[in-house]
Coordinates of C-alpha atoms in Angstrom, one line a residue:
Chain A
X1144 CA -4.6 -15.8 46.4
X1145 CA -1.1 -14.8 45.8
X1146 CA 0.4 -12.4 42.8
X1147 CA 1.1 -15.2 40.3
X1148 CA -2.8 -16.2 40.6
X1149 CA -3.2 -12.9 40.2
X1150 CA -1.1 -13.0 37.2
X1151 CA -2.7 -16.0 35.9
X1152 CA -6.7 -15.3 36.4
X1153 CA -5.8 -11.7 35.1
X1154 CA -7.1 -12.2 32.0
X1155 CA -10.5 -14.3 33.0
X1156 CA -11.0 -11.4 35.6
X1157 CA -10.7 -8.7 33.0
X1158 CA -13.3 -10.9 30.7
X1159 CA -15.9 -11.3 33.8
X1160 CA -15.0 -15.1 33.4
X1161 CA -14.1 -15.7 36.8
X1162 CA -16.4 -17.6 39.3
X1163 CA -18.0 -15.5 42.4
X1164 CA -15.4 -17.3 44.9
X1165 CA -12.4 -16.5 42.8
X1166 CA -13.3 -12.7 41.7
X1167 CA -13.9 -12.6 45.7
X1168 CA -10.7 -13.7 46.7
X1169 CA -9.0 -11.6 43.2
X1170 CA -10.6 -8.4 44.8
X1171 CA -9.2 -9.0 48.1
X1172 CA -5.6 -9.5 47.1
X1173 CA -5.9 -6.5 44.9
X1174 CA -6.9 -3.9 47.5
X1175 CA -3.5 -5.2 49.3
X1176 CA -1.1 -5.3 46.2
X1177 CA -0.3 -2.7 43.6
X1178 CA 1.7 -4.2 41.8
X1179 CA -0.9 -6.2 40.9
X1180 CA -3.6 -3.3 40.9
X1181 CA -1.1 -1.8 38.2
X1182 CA -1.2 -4.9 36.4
X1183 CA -5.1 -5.4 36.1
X1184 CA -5.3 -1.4 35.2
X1185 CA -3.4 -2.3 32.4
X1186 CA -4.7 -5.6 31.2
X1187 CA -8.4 -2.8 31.3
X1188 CA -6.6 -0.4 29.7
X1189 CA -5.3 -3.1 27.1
X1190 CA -8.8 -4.4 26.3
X1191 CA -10.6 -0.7 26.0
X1192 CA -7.5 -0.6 23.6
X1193 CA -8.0 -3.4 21.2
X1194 CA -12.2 -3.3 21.8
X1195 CA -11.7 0.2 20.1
X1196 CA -12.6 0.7 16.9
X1197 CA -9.4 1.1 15.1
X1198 CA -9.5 3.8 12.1
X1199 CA -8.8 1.5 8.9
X1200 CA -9.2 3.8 6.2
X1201 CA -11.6 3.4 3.8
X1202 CA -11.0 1.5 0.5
X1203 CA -10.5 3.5 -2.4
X1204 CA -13.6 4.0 -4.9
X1205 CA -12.5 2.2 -7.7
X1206 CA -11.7 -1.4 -5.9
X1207 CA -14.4 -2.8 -7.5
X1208 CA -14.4 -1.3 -10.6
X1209 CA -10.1 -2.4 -11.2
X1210 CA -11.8 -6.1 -9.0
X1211 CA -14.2 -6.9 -12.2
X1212 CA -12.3 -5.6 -14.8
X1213 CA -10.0 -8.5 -14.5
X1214 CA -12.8 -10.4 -14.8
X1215 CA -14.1 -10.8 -18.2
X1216 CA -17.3 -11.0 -20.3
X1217 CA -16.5 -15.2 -20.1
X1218 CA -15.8 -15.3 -16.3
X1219 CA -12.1 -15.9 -16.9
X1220 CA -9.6 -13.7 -14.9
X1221 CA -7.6 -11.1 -16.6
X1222 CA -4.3 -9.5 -15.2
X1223 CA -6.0 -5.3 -15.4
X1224 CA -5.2 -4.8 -12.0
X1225 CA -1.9 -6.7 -12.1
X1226 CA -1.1 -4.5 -14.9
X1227 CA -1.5 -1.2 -13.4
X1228 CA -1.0 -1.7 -9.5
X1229 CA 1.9 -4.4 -9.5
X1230 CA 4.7 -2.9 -11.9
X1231 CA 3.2 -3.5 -15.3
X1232 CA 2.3 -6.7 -17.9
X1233 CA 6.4 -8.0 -18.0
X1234 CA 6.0 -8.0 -13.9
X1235 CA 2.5 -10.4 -14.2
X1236 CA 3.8 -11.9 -16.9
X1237 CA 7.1 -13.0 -15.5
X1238 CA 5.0 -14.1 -11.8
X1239 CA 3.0 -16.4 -13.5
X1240 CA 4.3 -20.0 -13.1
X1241 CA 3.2 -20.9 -16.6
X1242 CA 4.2 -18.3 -18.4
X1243 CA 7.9 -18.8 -16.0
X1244 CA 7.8 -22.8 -17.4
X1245 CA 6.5 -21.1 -21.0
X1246 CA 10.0 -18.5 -20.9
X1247 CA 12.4 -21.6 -20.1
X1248 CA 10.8 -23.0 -23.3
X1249 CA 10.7 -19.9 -25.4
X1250 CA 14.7 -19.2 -24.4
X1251 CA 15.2 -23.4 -25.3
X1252 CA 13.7 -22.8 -28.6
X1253 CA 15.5 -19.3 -29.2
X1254 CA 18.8 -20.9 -28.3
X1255 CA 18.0 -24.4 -30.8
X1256 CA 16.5 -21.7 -33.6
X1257 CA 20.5 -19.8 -33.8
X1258 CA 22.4 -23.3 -33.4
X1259 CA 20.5 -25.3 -35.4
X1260 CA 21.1 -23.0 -38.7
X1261 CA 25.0 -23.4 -37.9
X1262 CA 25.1 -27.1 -37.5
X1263 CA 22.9 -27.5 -40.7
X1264 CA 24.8 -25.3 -42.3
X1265 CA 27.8 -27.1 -41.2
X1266 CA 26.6 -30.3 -42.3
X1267 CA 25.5 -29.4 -45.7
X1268 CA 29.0 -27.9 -46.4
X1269 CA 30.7 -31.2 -44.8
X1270 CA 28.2 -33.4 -47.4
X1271 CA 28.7 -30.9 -50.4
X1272 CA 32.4 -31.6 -49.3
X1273 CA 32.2 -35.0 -49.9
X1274 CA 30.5 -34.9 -52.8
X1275 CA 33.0 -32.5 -54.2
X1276 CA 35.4 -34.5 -53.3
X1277 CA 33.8 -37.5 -54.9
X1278 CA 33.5 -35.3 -58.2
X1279 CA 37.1 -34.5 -58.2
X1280 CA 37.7 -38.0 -57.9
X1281 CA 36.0 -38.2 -61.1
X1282 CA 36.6 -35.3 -63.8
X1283 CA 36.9 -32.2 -61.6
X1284 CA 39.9 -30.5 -61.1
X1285 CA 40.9 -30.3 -57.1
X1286 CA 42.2 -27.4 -55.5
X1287 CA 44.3 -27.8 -52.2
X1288 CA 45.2 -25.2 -49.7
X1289 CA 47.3 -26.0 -47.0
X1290 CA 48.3 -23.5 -44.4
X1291 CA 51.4 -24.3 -41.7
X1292 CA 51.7 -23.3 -38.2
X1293 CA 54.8 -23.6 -36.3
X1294 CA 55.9 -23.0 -32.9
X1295 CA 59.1 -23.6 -30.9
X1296 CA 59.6 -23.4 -27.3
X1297 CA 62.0 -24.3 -24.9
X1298 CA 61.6 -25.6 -21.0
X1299 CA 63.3 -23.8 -18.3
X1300 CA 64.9 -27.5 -17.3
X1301 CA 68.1 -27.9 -19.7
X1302 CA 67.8 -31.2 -19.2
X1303 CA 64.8 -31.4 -21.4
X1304 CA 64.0 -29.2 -24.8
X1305 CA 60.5 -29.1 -26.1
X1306 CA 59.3 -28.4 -29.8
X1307 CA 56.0 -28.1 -30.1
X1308 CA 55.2 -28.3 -34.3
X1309 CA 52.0 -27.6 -35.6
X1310 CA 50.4 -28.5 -38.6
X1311 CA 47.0 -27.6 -39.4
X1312 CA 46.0 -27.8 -43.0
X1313 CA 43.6 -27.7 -45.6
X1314 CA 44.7 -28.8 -49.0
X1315 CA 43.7 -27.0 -52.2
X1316 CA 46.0 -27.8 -55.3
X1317 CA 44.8 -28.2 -59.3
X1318 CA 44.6 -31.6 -60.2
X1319 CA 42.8 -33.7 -63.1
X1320 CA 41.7 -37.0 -63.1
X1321 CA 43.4 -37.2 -67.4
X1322 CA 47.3 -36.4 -65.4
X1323 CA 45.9 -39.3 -62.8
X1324 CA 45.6 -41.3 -65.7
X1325 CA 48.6 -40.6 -67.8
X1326 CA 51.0 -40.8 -64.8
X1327 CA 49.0 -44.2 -64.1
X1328 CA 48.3 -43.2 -60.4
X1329 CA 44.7 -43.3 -59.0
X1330 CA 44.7 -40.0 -57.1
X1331 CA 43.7 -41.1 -53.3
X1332 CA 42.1 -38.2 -51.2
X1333 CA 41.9 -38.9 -47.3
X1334 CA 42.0 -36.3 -44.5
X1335 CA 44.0 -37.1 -41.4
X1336 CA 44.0 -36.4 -37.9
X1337 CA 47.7 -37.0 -37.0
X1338 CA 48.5 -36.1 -33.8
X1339 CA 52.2 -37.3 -32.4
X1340 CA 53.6 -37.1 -29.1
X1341 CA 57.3 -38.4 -29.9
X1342 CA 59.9 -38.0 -27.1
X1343 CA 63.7 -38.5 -28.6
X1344 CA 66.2 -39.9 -26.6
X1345 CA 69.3 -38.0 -25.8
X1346 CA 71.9 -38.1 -27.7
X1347 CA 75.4 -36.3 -28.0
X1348 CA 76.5 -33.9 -30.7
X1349 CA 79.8 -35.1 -31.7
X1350 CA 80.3 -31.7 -33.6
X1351 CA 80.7 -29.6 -30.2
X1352 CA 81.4 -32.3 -27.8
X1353 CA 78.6 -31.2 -25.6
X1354 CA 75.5 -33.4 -25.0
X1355 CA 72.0 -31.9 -26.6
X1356 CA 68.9 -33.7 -25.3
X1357 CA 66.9 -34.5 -27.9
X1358 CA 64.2 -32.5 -28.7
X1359 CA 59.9 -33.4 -27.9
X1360 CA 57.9 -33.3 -31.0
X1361 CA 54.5 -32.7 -31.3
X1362 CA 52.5 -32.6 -34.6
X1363 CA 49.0 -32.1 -34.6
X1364 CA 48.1 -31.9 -37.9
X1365 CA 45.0 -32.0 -40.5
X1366 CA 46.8 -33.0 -43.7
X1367 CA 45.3 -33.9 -46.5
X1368 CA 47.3 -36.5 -48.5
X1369 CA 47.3 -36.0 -52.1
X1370 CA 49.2 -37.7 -54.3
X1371 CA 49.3 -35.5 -57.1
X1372 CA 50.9 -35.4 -60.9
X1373 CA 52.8 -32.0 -60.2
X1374 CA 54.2 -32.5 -56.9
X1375 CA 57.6 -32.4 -56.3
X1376 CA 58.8 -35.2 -54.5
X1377 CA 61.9 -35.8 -52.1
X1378 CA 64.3 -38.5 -52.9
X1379 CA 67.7 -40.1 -52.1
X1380 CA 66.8 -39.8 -48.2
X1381 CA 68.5 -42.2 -45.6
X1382 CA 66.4 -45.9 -46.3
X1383 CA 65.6 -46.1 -42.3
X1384 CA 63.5 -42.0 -42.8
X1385 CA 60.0 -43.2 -43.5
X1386 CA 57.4 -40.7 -44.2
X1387 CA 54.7 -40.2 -42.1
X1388 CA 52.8 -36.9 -43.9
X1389 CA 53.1 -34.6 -46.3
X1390 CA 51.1 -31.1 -46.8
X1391 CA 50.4 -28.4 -49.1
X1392 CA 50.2 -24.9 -48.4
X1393 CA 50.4 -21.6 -49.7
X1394 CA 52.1 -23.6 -53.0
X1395 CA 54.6 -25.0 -50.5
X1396 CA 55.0 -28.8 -50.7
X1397 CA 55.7 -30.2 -46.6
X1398 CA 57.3 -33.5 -46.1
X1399 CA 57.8 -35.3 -42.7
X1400 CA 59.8 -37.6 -42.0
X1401 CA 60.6 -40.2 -38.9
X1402 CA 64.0 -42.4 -38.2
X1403 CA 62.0 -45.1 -37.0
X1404 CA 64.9 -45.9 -34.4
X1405 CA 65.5 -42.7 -33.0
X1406 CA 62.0 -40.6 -33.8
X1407 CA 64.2 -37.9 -34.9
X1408 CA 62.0 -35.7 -37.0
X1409 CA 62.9 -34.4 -40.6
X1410 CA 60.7 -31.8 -41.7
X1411 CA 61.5 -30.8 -45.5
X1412 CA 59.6 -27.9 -46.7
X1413 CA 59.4 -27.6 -50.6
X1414 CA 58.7 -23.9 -52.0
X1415 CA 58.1 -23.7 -56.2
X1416 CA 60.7 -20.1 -56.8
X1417 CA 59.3 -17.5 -58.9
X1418 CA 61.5 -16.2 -61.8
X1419 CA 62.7 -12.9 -60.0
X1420 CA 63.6 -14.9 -56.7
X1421 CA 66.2 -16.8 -58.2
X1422 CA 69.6 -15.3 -57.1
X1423 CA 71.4 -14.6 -60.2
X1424 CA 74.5 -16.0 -59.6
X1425 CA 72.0 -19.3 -58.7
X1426 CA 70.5 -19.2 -61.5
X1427 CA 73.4 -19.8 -63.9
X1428 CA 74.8 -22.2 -61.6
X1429 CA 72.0 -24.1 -62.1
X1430 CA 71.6 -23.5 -65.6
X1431 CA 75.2 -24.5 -66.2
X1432 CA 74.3 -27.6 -64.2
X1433 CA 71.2 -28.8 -65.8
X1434 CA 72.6 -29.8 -68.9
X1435 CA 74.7 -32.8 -67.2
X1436 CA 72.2 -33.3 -64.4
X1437 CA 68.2 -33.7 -64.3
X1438 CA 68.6 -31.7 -60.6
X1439 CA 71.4 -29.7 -60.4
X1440 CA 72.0 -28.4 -56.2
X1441 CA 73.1 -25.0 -55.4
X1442 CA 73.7 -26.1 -51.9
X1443 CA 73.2 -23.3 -49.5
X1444 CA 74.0 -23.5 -45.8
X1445 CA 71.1 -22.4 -42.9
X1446 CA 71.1 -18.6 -42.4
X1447 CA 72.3 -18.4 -38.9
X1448 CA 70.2 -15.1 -38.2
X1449 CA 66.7 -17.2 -39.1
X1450 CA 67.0 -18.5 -36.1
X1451 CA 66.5 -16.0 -33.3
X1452 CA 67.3 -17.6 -30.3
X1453 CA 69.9 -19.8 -28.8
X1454 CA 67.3 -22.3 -27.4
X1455 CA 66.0 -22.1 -31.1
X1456 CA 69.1 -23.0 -32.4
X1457 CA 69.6 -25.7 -29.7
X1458 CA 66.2 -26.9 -30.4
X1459 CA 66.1 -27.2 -33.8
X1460 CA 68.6 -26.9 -37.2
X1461 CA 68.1 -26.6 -40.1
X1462 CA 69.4 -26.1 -43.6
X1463 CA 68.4 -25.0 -47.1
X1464 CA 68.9 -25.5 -50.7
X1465 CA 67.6 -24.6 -53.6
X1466 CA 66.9 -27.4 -56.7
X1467 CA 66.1 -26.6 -60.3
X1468 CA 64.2 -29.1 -62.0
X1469 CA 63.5 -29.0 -65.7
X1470 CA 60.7 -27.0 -65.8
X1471 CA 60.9 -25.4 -61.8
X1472 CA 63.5 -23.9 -59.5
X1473 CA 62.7 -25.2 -55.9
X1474 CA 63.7 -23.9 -52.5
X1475 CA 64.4 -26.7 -50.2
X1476 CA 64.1 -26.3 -45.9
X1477 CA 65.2 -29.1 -44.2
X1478 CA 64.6 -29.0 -40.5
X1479 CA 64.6 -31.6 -37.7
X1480 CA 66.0 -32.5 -34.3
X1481 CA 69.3 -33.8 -35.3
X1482 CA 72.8 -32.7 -35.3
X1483 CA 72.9 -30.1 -38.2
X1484 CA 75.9 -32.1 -39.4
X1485 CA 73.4 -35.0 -40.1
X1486 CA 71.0 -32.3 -41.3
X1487 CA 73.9 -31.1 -43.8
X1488 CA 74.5 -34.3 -45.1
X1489 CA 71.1 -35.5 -45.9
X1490 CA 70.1 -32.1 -47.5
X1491 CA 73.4 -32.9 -49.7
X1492 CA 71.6 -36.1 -50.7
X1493 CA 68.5 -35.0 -51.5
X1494 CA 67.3 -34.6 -54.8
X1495 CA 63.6 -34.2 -56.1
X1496 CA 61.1 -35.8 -58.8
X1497 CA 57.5 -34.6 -59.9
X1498 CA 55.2 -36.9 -60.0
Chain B
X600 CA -31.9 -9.8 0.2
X601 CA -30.6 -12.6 -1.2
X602 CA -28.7 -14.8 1.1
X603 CA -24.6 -15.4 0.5
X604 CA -25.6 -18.9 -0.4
X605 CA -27.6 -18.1 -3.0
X606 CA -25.4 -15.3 -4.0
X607 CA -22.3 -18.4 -4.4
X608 CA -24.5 -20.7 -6.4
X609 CA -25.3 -17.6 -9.0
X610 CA -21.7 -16.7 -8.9
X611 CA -21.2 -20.2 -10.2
X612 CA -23.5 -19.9 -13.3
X613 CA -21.7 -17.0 -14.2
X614 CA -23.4 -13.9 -12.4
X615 CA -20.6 -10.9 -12.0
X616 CA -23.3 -9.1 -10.5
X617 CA -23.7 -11.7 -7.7
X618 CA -19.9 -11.8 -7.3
X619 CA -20.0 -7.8 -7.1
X620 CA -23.0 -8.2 -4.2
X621 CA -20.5 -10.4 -2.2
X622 CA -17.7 -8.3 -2.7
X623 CA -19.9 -5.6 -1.1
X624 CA -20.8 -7.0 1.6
X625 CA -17.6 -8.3 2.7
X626 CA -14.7 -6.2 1.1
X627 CA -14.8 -3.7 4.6
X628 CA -14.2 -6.7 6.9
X629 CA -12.2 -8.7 4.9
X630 CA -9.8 -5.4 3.8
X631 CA -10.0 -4.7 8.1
X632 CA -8.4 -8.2 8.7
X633 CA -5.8 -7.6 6.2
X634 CA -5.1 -4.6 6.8
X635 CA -4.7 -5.5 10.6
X636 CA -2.2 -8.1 9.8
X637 CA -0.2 -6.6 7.1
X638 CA -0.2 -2.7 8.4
X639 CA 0.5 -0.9 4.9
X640 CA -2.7 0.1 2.7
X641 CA -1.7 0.1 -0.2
X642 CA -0.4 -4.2 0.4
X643 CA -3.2 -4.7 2.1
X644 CA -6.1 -3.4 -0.7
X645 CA -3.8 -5.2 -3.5
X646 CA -4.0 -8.5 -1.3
X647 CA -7.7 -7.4 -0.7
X648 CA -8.0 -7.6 -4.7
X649 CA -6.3 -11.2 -4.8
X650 CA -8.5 -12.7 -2.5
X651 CA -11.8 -11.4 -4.0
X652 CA -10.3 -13.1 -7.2
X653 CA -9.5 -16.2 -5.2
X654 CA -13.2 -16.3 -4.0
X655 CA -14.3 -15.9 -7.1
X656 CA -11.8 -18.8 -8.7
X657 CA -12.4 -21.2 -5.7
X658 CA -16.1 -20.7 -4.9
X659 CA -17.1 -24.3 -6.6
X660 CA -15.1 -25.2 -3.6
X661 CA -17.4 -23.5 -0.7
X662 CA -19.6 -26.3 1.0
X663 CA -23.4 -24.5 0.9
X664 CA -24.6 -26.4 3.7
X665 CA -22.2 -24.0 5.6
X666 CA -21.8 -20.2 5.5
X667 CA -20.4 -18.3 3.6
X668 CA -18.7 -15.8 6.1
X669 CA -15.4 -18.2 7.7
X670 CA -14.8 -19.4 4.0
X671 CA -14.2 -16.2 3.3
X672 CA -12.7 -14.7 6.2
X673 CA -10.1 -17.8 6.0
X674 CA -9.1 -17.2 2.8
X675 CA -8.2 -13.6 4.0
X676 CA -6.4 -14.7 6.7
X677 CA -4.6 -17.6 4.5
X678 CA -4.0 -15.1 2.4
X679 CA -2.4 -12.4 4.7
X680 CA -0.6 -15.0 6.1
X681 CA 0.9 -16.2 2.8
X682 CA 1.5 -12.8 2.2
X683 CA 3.7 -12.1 5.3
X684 CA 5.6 -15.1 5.3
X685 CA 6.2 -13.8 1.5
X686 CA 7.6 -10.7 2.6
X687 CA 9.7 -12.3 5.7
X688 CA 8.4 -9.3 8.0
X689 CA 6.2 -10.9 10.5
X690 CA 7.4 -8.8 13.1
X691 CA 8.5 -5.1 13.5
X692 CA 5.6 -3.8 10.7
X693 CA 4.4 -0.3 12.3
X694 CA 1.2 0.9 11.0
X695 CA 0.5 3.6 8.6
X696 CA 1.1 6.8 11.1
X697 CA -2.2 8.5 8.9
X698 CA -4.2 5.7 10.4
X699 CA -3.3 5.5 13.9
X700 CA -4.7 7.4 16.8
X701 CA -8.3 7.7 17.3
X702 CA -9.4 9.6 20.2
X703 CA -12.5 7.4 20.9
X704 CA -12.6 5.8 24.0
X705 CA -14.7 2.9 24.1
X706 CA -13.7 1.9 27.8
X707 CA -12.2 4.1 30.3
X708 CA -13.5 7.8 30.6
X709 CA -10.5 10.0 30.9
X710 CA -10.1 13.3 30.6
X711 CA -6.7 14.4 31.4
X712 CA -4.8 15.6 28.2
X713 CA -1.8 14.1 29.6
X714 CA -3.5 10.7 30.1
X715 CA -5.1 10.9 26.5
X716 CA -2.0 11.6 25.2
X717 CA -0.7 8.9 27.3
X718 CA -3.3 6.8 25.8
X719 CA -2.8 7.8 22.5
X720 CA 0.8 6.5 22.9
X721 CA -0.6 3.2 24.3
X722 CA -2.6 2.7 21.6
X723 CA 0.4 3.2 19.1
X724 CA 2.2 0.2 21.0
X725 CA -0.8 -2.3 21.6
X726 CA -0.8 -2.1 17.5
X727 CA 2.6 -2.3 17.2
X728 CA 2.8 -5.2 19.8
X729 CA 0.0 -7.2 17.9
X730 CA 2.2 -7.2 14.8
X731 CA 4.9 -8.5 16.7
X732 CA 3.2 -11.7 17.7
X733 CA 3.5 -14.9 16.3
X734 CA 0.9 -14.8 12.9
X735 CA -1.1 -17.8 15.0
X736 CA -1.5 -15.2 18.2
X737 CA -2.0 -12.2 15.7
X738 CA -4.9 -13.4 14.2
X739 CA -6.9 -14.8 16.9
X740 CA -6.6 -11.4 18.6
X741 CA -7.4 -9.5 15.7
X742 CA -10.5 -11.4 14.8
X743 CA -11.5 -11.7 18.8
X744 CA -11.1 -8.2 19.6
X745 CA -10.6 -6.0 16.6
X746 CA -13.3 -7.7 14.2
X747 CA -15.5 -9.4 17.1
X748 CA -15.8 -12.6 15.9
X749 CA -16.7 -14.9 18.6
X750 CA -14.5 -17.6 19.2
X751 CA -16.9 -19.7 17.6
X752 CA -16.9 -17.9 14.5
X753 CA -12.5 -18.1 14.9
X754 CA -12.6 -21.5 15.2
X755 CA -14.7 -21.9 11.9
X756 CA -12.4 -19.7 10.2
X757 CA -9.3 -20.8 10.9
X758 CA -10.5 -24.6 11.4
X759 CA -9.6 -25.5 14.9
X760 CA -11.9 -25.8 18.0
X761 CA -13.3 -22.9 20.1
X762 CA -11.3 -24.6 23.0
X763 CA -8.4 -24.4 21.1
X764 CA -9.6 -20.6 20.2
X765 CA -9.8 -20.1 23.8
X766 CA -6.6 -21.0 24.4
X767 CA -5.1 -19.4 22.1
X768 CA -6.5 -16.1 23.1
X769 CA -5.4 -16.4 26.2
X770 CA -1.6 -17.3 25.1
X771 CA -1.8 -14.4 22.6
X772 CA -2.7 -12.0 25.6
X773 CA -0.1 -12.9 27.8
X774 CA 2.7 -12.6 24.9
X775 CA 0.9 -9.1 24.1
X776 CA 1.3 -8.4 27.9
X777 CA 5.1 -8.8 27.6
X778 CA 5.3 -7.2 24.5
X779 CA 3.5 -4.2 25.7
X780 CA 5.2 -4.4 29.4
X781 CA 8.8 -4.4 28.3
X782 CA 7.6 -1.4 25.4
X783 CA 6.1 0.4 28.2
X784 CA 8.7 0.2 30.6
X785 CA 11.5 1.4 28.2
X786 CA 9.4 4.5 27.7
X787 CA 8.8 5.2 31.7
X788 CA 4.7 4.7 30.3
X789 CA 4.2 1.7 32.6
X790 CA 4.7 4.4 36.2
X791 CA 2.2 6.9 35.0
X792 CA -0.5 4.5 34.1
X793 CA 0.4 3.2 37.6
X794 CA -1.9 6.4 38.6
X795 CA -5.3 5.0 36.8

């Protein structure tokens, strides 16, 4: 027998498992070796190790008492113990995989019962909407707010210039289906999405001699159409401008145009003057003019200051008037991304009605 | 005395008191293998708890042609083992220092304070090796040696054959040996037992 039998029978020889012959032959080869001697001292010592009786410390008095009391008078289990040994009821509670399922559903139901008020809410106001609108139609009067955003901005690239106008409305202005009547018009209410991505091509400004691209604009508007008694309309425009919305906000009346050829974009902006912003010296000019005309123009050119920057005033020009009716003094803004000589000329030419 | 059996079929009509009887007699044993395998008392008696409750919950499930004893005993060791693998510390779990180092020798008779206390250090690594093995090896040595089951009574509880207890026994040894060996030898332990 050599040291890996010795090795290998080790354990059996320690146990007494070994047959006469072999625990002969393991005896002999241990009186030679002690390597090996050490080795079967130690597989002893091992065994008189884990055959001891190892101190596991008693359990504590009240296992059985905190054991039943989380089971009840029924037989069903209760979480006592849970509750005081493992971190509390929102620890158990939170471990248990139906209550875990029951949370997801509680935190759905949660999140449903603060949306759904919202959305309800939302779609009773769109429906009472309606229905006001469908009672304006009829003998209410109709209130119109519009409110106008709008932005300029320029690229870095010279060779392209980039205004970006917005237009988001809501339209809230007095009408009454008796002036729909008298002026013969059936007052048609519609809210738009308009949305317009209109690149112009380039074209040269003869006025400087220097070649101005054309300018990108984009409209995204909610306007609400509204063809209404009061409203002061533009007229006398170039026949190829067609319009493609109008607007009403803050009292202002908003009028976009297209050149169907081009896509230059007009943008005339109509504001009602009160009695103390009338410049004097406007004033009587228009008063003088009123008796030979129905709209007498006090032309006035663009401020040069309104615009601030020099891509501004690349981007866009514009020029203003103001227009006295026979009842109401008007301030006219004409705007668009064409030569302000063209600008000049069709602000010259404009002239307004009420409807 | 009323048999464990018996004991079962009254716990299933509804008899705490027979459920308390069974926790009796088998909470020490069953709180020993847990104990053994997890290493921390205050783990262990809380997994002790669960799998009095489990026996409780599961015991329409014990087969009373059989006994009672390896049902229970396996669901401790399932239990323990559930436990660890929960925990990811299988290995490297030293025991509760309060609890180790009894000075009562069941085998050799030695005297020598240096060899007790050389003992005593044994002892601390032969527990610390066991929780090193492989769950498999751990608790076939801890039933076989630390709760003297036979290997009969390891086979019924964790479901294999005694051969297969046997040889498992023999491969949890051998990887103890090597545990303990390469312990001892870092330590300089392994030359003095040399002298015994």
């Amino acid at each position: 027998m050599n040291c890996q039998d010795i090795e290998k029978y080790c354990l059996d020889y320690c146990d007494n498992n070994l047959s006469p012959e072999l625990n002969e032959l393991f005896e002999q080869h241990l009186q030679q070796c002690n390597n090996c001697k050490n080795l079967i001292d130690l597989t002893m010592l091992e065994n008189s190790i884990l055959l001891d009786p190892i101190d596991i410390p008693p359990l504590k008095p009240d296992f059985n008492a905190r054991l039943l009391d989380r089971i009840d008078s029924n037989g069903q289990l209760y979480p006592n113990s849970a509750l005081s040994n493992n971190g509390g009821l929102s620890k158990y509670l939170f471990n248990r995989p139906f209550i875990k399922r029951s949370w997801a559903l509680i935190a759905a139901v949660l999140l449903l019962a603060l949306v759904l008020p919202s959305i309800l809410n939302q779609n009773i106001n769109n429906s009472q909407h309606l229905a006001q609108n469908d009672i304006d139609n009829n003998s209410q009067p109709q209130y119109n707010k519009t409110k106008l955003e709008r932005t300029t901005t320029e690229k870095s690239n010279l060779s392209l210039d980039q205004e970006i106008v917005q237009l988001k409305s809501e339209s809230k202005t007095p009408s009454s289906t008796e002036d729909l009547a008298d002026s013969g018009k059936q007052a048609k209410i519609t809210n738009q999405e308009i949305a317009l991505d209109t690149l112009a091509p380039q074209e040269l400004v003869a006025g400087n001699g220097s070649s101005r691209e054309a300018n990108k604009t984009k409209i995204s508007s909610r306007l609400l159409v509204n063809d209404e008694a009061s409203e002061p309309y533009p007229e006398n425009l170039p026949p190829n401008y067609q319009l493609v919305a109008n607007n009403q906000s803050n009292g202002q009346f908003i009028y976009l145009y297209r050149e169907t050829a081009t896509n230059e974009e007009l943008n005339i902006i109509i504001t009602p003057l009160k009695l103390e912003d009338i410049k004097p010296a406007a004033m009587s000019e228009a008063v003088a003019e009123t008796s030979n005309t129905n709209a007498i123009v006090s032309y006035q050119m663009a401020n040069e200051n309104e615009l601030s920057t020099a891509a501004d005033k690349a981007l866009l020009n514009s020029s203003s008037k103001d227009i006295t009716t026979e009842n109401v003094s008007y301030s006219l803004t004409i705007s668009g991304n064409l030569p302000q000589e063209k600008i000049d000329s069709i602000a010259s030419l404009i002239t307004l009605t009420e409807k | 005395m009323l048999s464990d059996e018996i004991l079962a079929e009254q716990i299933l009509k509804g008899d705490i008191s027979a459920f308390e009887e069974i926790v009796n007699r088998y909470k020490k044993s069953v709180f020993a293998v847990v104990y053994r395998m997890i290493g921390q008392y205050q783990e262990a008696e809380d997994i002790t708890q669960e799998i009095f409750l489990n026996v409780y919950e599961k015991i329409y499930q014990f087969d009373k042609s059989k006994k009672l004893s390896p049902w229970v005993h396996r669901i401790a060791v399932n239990t323990s083992i559930s436990a660890l693998r929960k925990k990811k510390k299988i290995i490297s779990i030293n025991f509760d220092e309060a609890f180790i180092g009894s000075d009562s020798y069941s085998g050799l008779s030695i005297t020598n304070p240096q060899i007790i206390m050389e003992r005593k250090e044994l002892k601390t690594e032969v527990n610390n090796a066991i929780m090193e093995l492989p769950e498999s090896y751990r608790i076939v040595i801890i039933l076989r040696y630390q709760m003297e089951f036979s290997n009969q009574e390891i086979a019924e509880v964790i479901e294999t054959s005694r051969e297969n207890v046997e040889v498992r026994i023999h491969r949890a040894r051998k990887a103890l040996r090597r545990i303990i060996l390469s312990k001892c030898q870092e330590r300089g332990i392994i030359h003095e037992l040399s002298r015994y």
